[in-house]
mmCIF file of C-alpha atoms in Angstrom:
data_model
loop_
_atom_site.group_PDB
_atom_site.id
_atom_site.type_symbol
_atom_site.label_atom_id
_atom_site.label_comp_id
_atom_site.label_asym_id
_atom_site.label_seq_id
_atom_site.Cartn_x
_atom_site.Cartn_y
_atom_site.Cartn_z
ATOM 1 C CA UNK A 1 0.000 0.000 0.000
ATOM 2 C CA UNK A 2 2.750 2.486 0.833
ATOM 3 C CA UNK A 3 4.372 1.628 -2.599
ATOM 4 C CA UNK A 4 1.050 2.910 -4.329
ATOM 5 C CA UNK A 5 0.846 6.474 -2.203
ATOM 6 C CA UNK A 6 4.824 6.336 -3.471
ATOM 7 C CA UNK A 7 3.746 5.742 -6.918
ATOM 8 C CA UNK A 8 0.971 8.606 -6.576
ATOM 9 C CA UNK A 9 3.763 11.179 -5.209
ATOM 10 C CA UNK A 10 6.213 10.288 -7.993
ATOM 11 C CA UNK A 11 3.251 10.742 -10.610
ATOM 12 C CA UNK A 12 2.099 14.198 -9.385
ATOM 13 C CA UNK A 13 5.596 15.327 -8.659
ATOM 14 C CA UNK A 14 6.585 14.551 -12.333
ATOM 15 C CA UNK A 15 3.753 16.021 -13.994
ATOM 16 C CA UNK A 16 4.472 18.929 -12.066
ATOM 17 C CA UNK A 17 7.595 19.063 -12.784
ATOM 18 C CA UNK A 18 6.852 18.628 -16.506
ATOM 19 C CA UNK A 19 3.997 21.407 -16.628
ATOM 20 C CA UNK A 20 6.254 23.761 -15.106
ATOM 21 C CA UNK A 21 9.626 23.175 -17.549
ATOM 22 C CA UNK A 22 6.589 23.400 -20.352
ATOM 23 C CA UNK A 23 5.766 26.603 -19.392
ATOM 24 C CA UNK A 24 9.026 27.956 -18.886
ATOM 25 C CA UNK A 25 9.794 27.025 -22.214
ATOM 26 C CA UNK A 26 6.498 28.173 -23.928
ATOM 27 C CA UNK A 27 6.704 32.101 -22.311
ATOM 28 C CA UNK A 28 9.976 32.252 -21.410
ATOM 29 C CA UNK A 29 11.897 33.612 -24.890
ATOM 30 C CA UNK A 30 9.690 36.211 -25.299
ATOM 31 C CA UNK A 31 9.493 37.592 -21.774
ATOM 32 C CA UNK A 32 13.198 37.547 -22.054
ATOM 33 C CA UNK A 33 12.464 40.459 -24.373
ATOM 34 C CA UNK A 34 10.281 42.112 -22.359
ATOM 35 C CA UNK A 35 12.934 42.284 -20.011
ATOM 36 C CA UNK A 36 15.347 43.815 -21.929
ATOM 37 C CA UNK A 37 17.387 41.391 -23.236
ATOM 38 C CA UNK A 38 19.812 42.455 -25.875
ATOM 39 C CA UNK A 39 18.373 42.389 -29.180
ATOM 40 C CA UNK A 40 19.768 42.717 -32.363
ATOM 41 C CA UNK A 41 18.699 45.263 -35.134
ATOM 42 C CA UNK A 42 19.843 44.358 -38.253
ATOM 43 C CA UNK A 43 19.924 46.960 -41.748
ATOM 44 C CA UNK A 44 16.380 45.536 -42.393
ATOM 45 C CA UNK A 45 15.120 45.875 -39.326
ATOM 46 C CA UNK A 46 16.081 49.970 -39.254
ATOM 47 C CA UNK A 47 14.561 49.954 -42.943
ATOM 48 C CA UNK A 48 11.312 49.440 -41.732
ATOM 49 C CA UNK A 49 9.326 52.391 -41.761
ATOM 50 C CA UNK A 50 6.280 51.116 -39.871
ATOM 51 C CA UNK A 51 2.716 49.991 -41.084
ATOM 52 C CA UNK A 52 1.082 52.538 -43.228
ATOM 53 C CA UNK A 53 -2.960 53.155 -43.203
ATOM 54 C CA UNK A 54 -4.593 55.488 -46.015
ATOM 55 C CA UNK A 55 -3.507 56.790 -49.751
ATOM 56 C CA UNK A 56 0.222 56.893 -50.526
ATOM 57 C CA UNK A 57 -0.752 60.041 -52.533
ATOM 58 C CA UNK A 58 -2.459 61.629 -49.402
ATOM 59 C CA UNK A 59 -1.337 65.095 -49.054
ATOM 60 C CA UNK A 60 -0.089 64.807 -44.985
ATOM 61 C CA UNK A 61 1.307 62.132 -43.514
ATOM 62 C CA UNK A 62 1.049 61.575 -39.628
ATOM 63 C CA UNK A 63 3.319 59.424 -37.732
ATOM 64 C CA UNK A 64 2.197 58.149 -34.784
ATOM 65 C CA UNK A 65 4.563 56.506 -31.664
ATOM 66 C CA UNK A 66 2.620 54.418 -29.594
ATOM 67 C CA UNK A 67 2.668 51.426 -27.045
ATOM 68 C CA UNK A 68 0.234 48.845 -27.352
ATOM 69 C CA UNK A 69 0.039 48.974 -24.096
ATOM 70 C CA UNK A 70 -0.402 52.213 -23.064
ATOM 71 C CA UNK A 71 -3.415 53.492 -21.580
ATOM 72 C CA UNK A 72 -3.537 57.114 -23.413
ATOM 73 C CA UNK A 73 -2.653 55.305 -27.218
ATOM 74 C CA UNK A 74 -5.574 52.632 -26.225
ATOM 75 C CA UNK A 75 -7.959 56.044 -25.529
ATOM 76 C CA UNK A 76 -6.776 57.881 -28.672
ATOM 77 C CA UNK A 77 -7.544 54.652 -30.597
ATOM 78 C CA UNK A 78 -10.565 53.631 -29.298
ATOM 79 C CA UNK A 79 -12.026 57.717 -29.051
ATOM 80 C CA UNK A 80 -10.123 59.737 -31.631
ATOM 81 C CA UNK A 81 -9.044 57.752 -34.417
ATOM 82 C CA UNK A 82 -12.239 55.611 -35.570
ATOM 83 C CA UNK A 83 -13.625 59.517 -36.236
ATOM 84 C CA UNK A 84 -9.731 60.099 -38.071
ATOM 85 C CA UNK A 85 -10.039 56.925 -39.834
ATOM 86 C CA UNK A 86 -13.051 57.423 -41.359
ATOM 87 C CA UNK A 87 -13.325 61.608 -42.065
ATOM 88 C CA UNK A 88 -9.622 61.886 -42.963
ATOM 89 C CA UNK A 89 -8.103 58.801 -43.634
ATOM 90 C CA UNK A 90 -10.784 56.723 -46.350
ATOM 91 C CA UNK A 91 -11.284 60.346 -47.475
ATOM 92 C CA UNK A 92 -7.723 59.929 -49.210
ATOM 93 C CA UNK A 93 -6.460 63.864 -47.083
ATOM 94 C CA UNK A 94 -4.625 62.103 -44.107
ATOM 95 C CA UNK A 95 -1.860 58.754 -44.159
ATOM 96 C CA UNK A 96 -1.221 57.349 -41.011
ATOM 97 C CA UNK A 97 2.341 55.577 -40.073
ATOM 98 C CA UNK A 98 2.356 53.216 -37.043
ATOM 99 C CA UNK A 99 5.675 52.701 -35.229
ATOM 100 C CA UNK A 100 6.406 51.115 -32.124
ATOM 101 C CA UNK A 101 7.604 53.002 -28.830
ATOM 102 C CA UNK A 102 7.258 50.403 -26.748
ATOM 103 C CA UNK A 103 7.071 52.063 -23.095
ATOM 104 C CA UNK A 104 8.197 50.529 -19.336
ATOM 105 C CA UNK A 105 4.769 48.321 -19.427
ATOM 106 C CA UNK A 106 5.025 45.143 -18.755
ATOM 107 C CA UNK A 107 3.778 43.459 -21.876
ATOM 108 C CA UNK A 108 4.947 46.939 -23.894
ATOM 109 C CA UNK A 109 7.299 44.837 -25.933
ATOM 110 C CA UNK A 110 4.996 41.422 -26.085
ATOM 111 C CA UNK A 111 2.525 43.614 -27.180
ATOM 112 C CA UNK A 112 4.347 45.006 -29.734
ATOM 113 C CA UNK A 113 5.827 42.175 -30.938
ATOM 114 C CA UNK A 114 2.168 40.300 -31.224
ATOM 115 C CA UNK A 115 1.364 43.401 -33.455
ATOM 116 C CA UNK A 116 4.154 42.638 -35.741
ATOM 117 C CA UNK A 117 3.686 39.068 -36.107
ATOM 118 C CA UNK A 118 -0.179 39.715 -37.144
ATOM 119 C CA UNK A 119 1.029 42.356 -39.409
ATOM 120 C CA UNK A 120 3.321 39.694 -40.776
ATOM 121 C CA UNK A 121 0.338 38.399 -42.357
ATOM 122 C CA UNK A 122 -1.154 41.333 -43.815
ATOM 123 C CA UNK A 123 -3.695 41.949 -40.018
ATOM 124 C CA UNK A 124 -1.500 44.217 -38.526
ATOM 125 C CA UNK A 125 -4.590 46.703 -38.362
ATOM 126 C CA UNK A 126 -7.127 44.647 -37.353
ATOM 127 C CA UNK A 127 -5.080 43.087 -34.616
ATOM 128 C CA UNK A 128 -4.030 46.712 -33.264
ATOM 129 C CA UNK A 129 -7.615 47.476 -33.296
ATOM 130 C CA UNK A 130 -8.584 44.216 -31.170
ATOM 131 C CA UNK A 131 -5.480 45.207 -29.082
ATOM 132 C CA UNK A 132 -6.414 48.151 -28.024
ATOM 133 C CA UNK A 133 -10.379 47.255 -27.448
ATOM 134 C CA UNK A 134 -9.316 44.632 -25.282
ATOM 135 C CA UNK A 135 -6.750 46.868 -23.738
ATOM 136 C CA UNK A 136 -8.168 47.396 -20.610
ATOM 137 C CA UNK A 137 -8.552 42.896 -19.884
ATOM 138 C CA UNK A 138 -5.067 42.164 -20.649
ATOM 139 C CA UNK A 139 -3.145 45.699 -20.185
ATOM 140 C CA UNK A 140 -4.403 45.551 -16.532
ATOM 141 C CA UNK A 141 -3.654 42.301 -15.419
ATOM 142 C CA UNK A 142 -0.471 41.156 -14.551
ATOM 143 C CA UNK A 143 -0.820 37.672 -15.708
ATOM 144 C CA UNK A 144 0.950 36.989 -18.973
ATOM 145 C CA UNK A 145 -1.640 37.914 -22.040
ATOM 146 C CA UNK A 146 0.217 35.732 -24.793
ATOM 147 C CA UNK A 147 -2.633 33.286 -24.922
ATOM 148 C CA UNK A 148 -4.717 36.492 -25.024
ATOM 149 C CA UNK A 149 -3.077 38.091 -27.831
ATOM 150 C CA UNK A 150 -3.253 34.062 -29.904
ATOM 151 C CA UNK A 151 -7.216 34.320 -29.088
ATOM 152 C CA UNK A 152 -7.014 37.999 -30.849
ATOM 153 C CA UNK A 153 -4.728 37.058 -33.990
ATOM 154 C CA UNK A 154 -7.248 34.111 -34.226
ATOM 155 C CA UNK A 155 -10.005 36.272 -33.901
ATOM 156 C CA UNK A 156 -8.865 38.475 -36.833
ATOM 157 C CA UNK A 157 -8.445 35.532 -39.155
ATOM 158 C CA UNK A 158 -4.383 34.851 -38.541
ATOM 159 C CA UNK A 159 -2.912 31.187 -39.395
ATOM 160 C CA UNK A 160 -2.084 30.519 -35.985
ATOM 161 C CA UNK A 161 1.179 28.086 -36.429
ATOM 162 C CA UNK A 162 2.767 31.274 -38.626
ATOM 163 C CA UNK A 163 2.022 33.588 -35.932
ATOM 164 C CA UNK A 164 3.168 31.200 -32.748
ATOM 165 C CA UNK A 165 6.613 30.706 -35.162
ATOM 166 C CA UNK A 166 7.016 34.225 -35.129
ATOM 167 C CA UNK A 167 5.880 34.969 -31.634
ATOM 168 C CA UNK A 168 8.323 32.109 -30.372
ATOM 169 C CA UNK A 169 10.999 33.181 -32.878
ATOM 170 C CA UNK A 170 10.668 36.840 -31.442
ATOM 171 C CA UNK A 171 11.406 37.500 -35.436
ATOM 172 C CA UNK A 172 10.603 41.429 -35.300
ATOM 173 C CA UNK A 173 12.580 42.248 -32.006
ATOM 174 C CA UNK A 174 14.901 43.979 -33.710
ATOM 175 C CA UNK A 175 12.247 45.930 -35.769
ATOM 176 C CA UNK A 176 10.503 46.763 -32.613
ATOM 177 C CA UNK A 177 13.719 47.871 -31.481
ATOM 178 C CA UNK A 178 14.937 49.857 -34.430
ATOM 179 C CA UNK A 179 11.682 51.476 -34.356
ATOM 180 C CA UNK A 180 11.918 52.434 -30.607
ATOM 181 C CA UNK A 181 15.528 53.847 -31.003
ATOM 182 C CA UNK A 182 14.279 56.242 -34.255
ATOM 183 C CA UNK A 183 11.170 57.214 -31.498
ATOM 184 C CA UNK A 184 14.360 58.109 -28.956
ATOM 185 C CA UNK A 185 16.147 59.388 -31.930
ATOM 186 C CA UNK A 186 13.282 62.030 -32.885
ATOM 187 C CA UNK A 187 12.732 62.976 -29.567
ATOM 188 C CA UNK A 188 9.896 60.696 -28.077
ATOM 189 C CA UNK A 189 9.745 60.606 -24.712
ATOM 190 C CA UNK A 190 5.855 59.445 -24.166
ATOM 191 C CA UNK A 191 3.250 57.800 -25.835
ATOM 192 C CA UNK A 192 1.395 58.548 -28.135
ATOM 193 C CA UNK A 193 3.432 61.110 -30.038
ATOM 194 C CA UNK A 194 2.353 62.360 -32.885
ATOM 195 C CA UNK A 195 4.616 63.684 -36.117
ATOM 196 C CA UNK A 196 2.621 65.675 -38.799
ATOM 197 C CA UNK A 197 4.688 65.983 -42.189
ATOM 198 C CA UNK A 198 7.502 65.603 -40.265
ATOM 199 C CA UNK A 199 7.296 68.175 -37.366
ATOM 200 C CA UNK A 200 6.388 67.220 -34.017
ATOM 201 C CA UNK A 201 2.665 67.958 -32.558
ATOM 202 C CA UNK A 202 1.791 69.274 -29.068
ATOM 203 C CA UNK A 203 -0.331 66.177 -27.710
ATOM 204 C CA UNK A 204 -2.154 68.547 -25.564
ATOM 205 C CA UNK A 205 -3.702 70.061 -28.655
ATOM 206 C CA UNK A 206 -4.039 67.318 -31.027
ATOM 207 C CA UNK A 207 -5.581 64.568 -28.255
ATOM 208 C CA UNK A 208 -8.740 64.820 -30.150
ATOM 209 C CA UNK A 209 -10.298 64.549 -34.148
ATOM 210 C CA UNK A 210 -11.500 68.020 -34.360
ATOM 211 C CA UNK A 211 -7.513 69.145 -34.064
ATOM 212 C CA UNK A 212 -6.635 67.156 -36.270
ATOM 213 C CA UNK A 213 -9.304 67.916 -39.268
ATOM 214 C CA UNK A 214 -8.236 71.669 -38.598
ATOM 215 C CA UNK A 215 -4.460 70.647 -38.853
ATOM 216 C CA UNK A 216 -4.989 69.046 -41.951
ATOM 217 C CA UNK A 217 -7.324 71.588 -43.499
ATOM 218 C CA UNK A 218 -4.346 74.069 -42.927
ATOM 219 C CA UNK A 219 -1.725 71.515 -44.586
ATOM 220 C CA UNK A 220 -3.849 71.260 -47.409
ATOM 221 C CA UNK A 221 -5.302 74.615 -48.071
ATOM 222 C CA UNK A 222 -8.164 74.183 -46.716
ATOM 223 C CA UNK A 223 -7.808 76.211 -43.904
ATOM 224 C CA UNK A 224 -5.744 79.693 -45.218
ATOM 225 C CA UNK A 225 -6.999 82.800 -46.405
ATOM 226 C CA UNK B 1 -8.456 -3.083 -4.817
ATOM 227 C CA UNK B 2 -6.070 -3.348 -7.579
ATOM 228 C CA UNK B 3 -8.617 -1.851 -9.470
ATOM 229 C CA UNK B 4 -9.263 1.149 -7.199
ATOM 230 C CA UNK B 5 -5.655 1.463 -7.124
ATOM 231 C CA UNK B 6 -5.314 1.512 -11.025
ATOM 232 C CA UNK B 7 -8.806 4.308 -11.110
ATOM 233 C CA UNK B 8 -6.650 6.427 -8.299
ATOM 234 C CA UNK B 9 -3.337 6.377 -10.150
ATOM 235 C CA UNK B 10 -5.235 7.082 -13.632
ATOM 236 C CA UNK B 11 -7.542 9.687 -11.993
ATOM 237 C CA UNK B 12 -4.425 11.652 -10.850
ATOM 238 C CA UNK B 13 -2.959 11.448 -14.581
ATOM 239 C CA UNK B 14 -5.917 12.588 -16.056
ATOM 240 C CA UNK B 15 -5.974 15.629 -13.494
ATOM 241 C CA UNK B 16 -2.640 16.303 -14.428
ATOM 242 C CA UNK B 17 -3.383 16.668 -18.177
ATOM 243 C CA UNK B 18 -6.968 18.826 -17.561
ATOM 244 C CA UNK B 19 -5.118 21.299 -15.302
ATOM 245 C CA UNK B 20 -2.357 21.637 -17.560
ATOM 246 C CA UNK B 21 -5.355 22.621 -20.144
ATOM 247 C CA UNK B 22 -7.472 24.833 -17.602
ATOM 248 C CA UNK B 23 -3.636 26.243 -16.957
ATOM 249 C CA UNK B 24 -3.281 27.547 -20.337
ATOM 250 C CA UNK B 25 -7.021 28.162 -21.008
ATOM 251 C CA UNK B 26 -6.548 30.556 -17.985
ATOM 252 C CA UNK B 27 -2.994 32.437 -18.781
ATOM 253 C CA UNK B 28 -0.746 30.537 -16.450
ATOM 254 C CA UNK B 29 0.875 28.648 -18.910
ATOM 255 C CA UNK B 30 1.754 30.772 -22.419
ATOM 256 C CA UNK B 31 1.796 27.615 -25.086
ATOM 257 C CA UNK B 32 0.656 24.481 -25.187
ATOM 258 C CA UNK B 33 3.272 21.698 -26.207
ATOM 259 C CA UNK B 34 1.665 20.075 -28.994
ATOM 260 C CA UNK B 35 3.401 18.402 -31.292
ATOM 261 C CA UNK B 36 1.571 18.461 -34.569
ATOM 262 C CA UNK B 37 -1.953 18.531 -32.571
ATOM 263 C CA UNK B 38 -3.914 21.316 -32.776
ATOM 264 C CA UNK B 39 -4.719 21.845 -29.300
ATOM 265 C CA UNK B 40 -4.959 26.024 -29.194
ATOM 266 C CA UNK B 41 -7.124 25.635 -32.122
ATOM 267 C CA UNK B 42 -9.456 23.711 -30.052
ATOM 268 C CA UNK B 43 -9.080 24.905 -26.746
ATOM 269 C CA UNK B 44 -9.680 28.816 -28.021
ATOM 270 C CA UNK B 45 -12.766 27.673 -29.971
ATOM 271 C CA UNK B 46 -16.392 28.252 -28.880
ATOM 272 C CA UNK B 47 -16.132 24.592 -27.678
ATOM 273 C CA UNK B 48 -13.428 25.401 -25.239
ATOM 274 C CA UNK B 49 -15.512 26.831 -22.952
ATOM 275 C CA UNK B 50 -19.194 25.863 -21.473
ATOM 276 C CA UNK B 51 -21.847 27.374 -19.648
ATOM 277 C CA UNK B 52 -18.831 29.999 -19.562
ATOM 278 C CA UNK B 53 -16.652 27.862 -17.795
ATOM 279 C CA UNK B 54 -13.638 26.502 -19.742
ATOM 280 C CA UNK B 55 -14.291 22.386 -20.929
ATOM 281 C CA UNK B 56 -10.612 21.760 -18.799
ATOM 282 C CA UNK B 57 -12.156 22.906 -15.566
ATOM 283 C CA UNK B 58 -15.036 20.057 -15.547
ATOM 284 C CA UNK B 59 -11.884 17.543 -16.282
ATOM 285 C CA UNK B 60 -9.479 19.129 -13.208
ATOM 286 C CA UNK B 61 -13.012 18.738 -10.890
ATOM 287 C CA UNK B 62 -13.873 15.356 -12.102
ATOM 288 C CA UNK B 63 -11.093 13.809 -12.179
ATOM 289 C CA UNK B 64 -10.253 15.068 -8.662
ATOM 290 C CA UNK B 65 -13.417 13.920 -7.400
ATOM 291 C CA UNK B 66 -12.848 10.176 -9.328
ATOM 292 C CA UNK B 67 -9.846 10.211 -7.425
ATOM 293 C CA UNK B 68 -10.937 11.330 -3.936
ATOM 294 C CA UNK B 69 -14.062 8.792 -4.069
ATOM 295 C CA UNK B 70 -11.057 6.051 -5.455
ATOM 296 C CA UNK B 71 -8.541 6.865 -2.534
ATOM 297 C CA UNK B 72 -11.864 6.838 -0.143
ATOM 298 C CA UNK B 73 -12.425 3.713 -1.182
ATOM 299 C CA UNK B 74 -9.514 1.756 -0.397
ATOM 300 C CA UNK B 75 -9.417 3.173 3.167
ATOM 301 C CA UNK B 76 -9.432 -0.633 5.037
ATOM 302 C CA UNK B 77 -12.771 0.318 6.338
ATOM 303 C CA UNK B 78 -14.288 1.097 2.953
ATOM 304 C CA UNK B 79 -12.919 -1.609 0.761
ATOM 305 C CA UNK B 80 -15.961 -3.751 1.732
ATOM 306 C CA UNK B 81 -18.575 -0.973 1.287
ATOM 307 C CA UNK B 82 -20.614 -0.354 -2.093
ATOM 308 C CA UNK B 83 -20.324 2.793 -2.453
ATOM 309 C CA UNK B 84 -17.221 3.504 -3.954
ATOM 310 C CA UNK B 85 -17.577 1.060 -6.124
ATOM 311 C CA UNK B 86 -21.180 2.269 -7.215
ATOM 312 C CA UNK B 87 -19.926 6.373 -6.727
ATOM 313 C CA UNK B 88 -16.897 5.257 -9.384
ATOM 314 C CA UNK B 89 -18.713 3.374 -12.131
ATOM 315 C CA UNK B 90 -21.791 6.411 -12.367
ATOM 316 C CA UNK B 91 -19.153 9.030 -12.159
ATOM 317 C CA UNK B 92 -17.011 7.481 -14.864
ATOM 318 C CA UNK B 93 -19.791 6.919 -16.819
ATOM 319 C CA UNK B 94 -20.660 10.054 -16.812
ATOM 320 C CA UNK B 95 -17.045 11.602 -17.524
ATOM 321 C CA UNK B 96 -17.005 8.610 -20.310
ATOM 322 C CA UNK B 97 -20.276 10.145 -22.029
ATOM 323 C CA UNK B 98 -19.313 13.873 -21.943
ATOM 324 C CA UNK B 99 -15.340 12.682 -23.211
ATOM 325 C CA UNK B 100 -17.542 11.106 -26.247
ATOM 326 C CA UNK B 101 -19.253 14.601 -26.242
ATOM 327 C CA UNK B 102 -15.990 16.317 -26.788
ATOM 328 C CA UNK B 103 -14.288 14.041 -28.941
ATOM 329 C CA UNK B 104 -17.264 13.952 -31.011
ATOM 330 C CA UNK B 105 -16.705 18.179 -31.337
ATOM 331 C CA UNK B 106 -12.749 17.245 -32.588
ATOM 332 C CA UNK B 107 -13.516 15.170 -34.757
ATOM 333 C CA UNK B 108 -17.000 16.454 -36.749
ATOM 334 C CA UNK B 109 -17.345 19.822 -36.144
ATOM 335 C CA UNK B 110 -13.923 21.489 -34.996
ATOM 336 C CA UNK B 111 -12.180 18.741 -37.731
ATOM 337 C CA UNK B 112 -9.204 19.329 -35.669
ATOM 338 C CA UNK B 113 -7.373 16.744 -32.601
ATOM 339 C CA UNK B 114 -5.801 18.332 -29.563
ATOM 340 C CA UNK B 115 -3.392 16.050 -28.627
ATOM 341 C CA UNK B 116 -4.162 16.620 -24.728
ATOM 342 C CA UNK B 117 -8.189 15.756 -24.999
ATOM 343 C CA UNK B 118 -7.088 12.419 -26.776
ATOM 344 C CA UNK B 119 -4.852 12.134 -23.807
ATOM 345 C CA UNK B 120 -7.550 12.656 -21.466
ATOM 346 C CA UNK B 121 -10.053 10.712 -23.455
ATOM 347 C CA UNK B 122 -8.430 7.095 -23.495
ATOM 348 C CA UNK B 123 -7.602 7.969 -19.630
ATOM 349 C CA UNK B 124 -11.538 8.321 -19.120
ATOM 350 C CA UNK B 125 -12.527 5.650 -21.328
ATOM 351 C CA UNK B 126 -9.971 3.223 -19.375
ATOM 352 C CA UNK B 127 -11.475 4.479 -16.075
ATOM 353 C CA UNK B 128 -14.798 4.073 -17.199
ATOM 354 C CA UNK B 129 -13.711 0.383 -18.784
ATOM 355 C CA UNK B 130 -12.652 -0.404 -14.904
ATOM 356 C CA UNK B 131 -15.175 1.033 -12.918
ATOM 357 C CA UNK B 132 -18.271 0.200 -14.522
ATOM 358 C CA UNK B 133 -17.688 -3.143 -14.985
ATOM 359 C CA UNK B 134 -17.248 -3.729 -10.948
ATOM 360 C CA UNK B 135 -20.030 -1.484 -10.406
ATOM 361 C CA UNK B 136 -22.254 -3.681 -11.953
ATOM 362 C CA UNK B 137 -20.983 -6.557 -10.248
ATOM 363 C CA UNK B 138 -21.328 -5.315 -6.777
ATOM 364 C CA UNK B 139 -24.895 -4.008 -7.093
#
């Protein structure tokens, strides 16, 4: 009889043991980004001049920094820029540029990355969008959201092996990286910051779509007498 | 009470394999390991979940009760009594039926295996294969 309690022990201990290297291994290369392991950017990586929304022949061009993470970028996307998207941007007068500044969040650089990997296969929109919607579940919570972030790149029609290669591979690191260090580069220090035609805005004025319609009536002519 | 024995010991590996699945359904763990399977396909889908509690739950809770009724049972003062033989067979019968349930979802709906739920569901079905039988015979 004690043989069988042994037997019980040794079962539970091992499949303990097991779950627990399993899960190590599963989160455990990506969180080592998130903690600031050294990544490398290589010439492609800097190349990368973010994912682009609207008319390449739009007359102004805005470049936004955010953190997928970050509670003011998830407001200005879920607020502002549905209003943007639709009056400026499918209007063919605004062309929006999205590059990562991943913050000090915990999941800034997860986050990030989860974008990139969607965006790998043509959803990097849709998944932002779903990203920031959800924001407040996994931003919030301490727990580690990568199964939340597979539900979402499911959810917006992503081949899931693809995207757990690339999560697991940590492939854009060094984009998210490169992308971060141009942010530093230009002068970002918060998020979101916001470049119109190339000069820097004043997020106090521009945190809403009315600013920016009257920014980009003045850019285009609109606006002068 | 070999046979309790053998329910206990494959109650507790079947716990271990539906709370490595409620683990991931709920965040703890990041990625299941799979092999080929498709086991996130089919523990994100609709089916992963019921009444709004995830499918892997109902395994961790039955399975823990299969085994608390099978360790009750062999207690010297119990291995004579009926009713962890009769508590075993309805209980597996029950986790057999709602297994077929969920294996029936892999295979014609979801058209996908998770690796795990097979895992789970020859555990169950080799519970059930023990218990009911001696069930029967002790009514």
């Amino acid at each position: 009889m004690n043989r069988f309690y042994l037997l019980l022990v040794l079962v539970a201990v091992v499949a303990g043991v097991l779950m627990w290297v399993g899960s190590r291994g599963a989160s455990g290369d990506v969180s080592a980004t998130s903690a600031g392991a050294p990544v490398v950017v290589t010439s492609a990586d800097s190349a990368f001049q973010g994912y682009v929304l609207g008319s390449a022949t739009a007359p102004v061009e805005v470049v936004e920094y955010a953190d997928l993470q970050c509670p003011h970028c998830g407001e200005f996307a879920n607020v502002q820029f549905p209003t943007i998207r639709e009056q400026l941007i499918n209007t063919g007068q605004l062309r929006w540029r999205f590059r990562d500044f991943p913050l000090n969040f915990p999941w800034s650089r997860l986050s990030a990355l989860a974008g990139q990997c969607a965006g790998e296969q043509g959803k990097f929109w849709e998944m932002e969008d779903m990203m920031f919607q959800r924001q407040s579940a996994w931003g919030s919570s301490s727990r580690n959201p990568t199964t939340a972030f597979r539900d979402l790149a499911r959810g917006v029609g992503a081949d899931l092996d693809k995207y757990n290669a690339c999560m697991d591979s940590q492939r854009y690191a060094g984009r998210v990286e490169a992308s971060h260090r141009e942010g530093v580069a230009r002068g970002v220090t918060g998020t979101p910051t916001f470049f119109v035609n190339g000069r820097q805005l004043d997020n106090n004025r521009f945190g809403n779509s009315d600013a920016f319609q009257h920014l980009v009536d003045s850019l285009t002519g609109k606006g002068r007498r | 009470m070999r046979r309790r024995q053998a329910i206990a010991l494959l109650a507790l590996v079947g716990f271990c394999i539906a709370l490595y699945l409620w683990f991931y359904k709920i965040g703890i763990i990041g990625k299941l390991q799979c092999g080929s399977g498709s086991c996130e396909f089919v523990q994100t889908s609709r089916y992963g979940a019921l009444f709004g509690v995830p499918v892997a739950f109902y395994g961790v809770a039955g399975y823990a009760i299969i085994f608390a009724v099978a360790i009750a049972g062999l207690q010297p003062s119990q291995l004579t009594r009926r009713w962890p033989a009769t508590g075993l067979a309805l209980l597996s019968a029950a986790g057999f039926l709602f297994t077929l349930y969920l294996t029936g979802i892999e295979l014609f709906v979801l058209h996908a295996i998770c690796r795990w739920c097979v895992g789970s569901a020859v555990v169950m079905t080799v519970i059930a294969a023990i218990a009911v039988p001696e069930g029967i015979r002790v009514k």
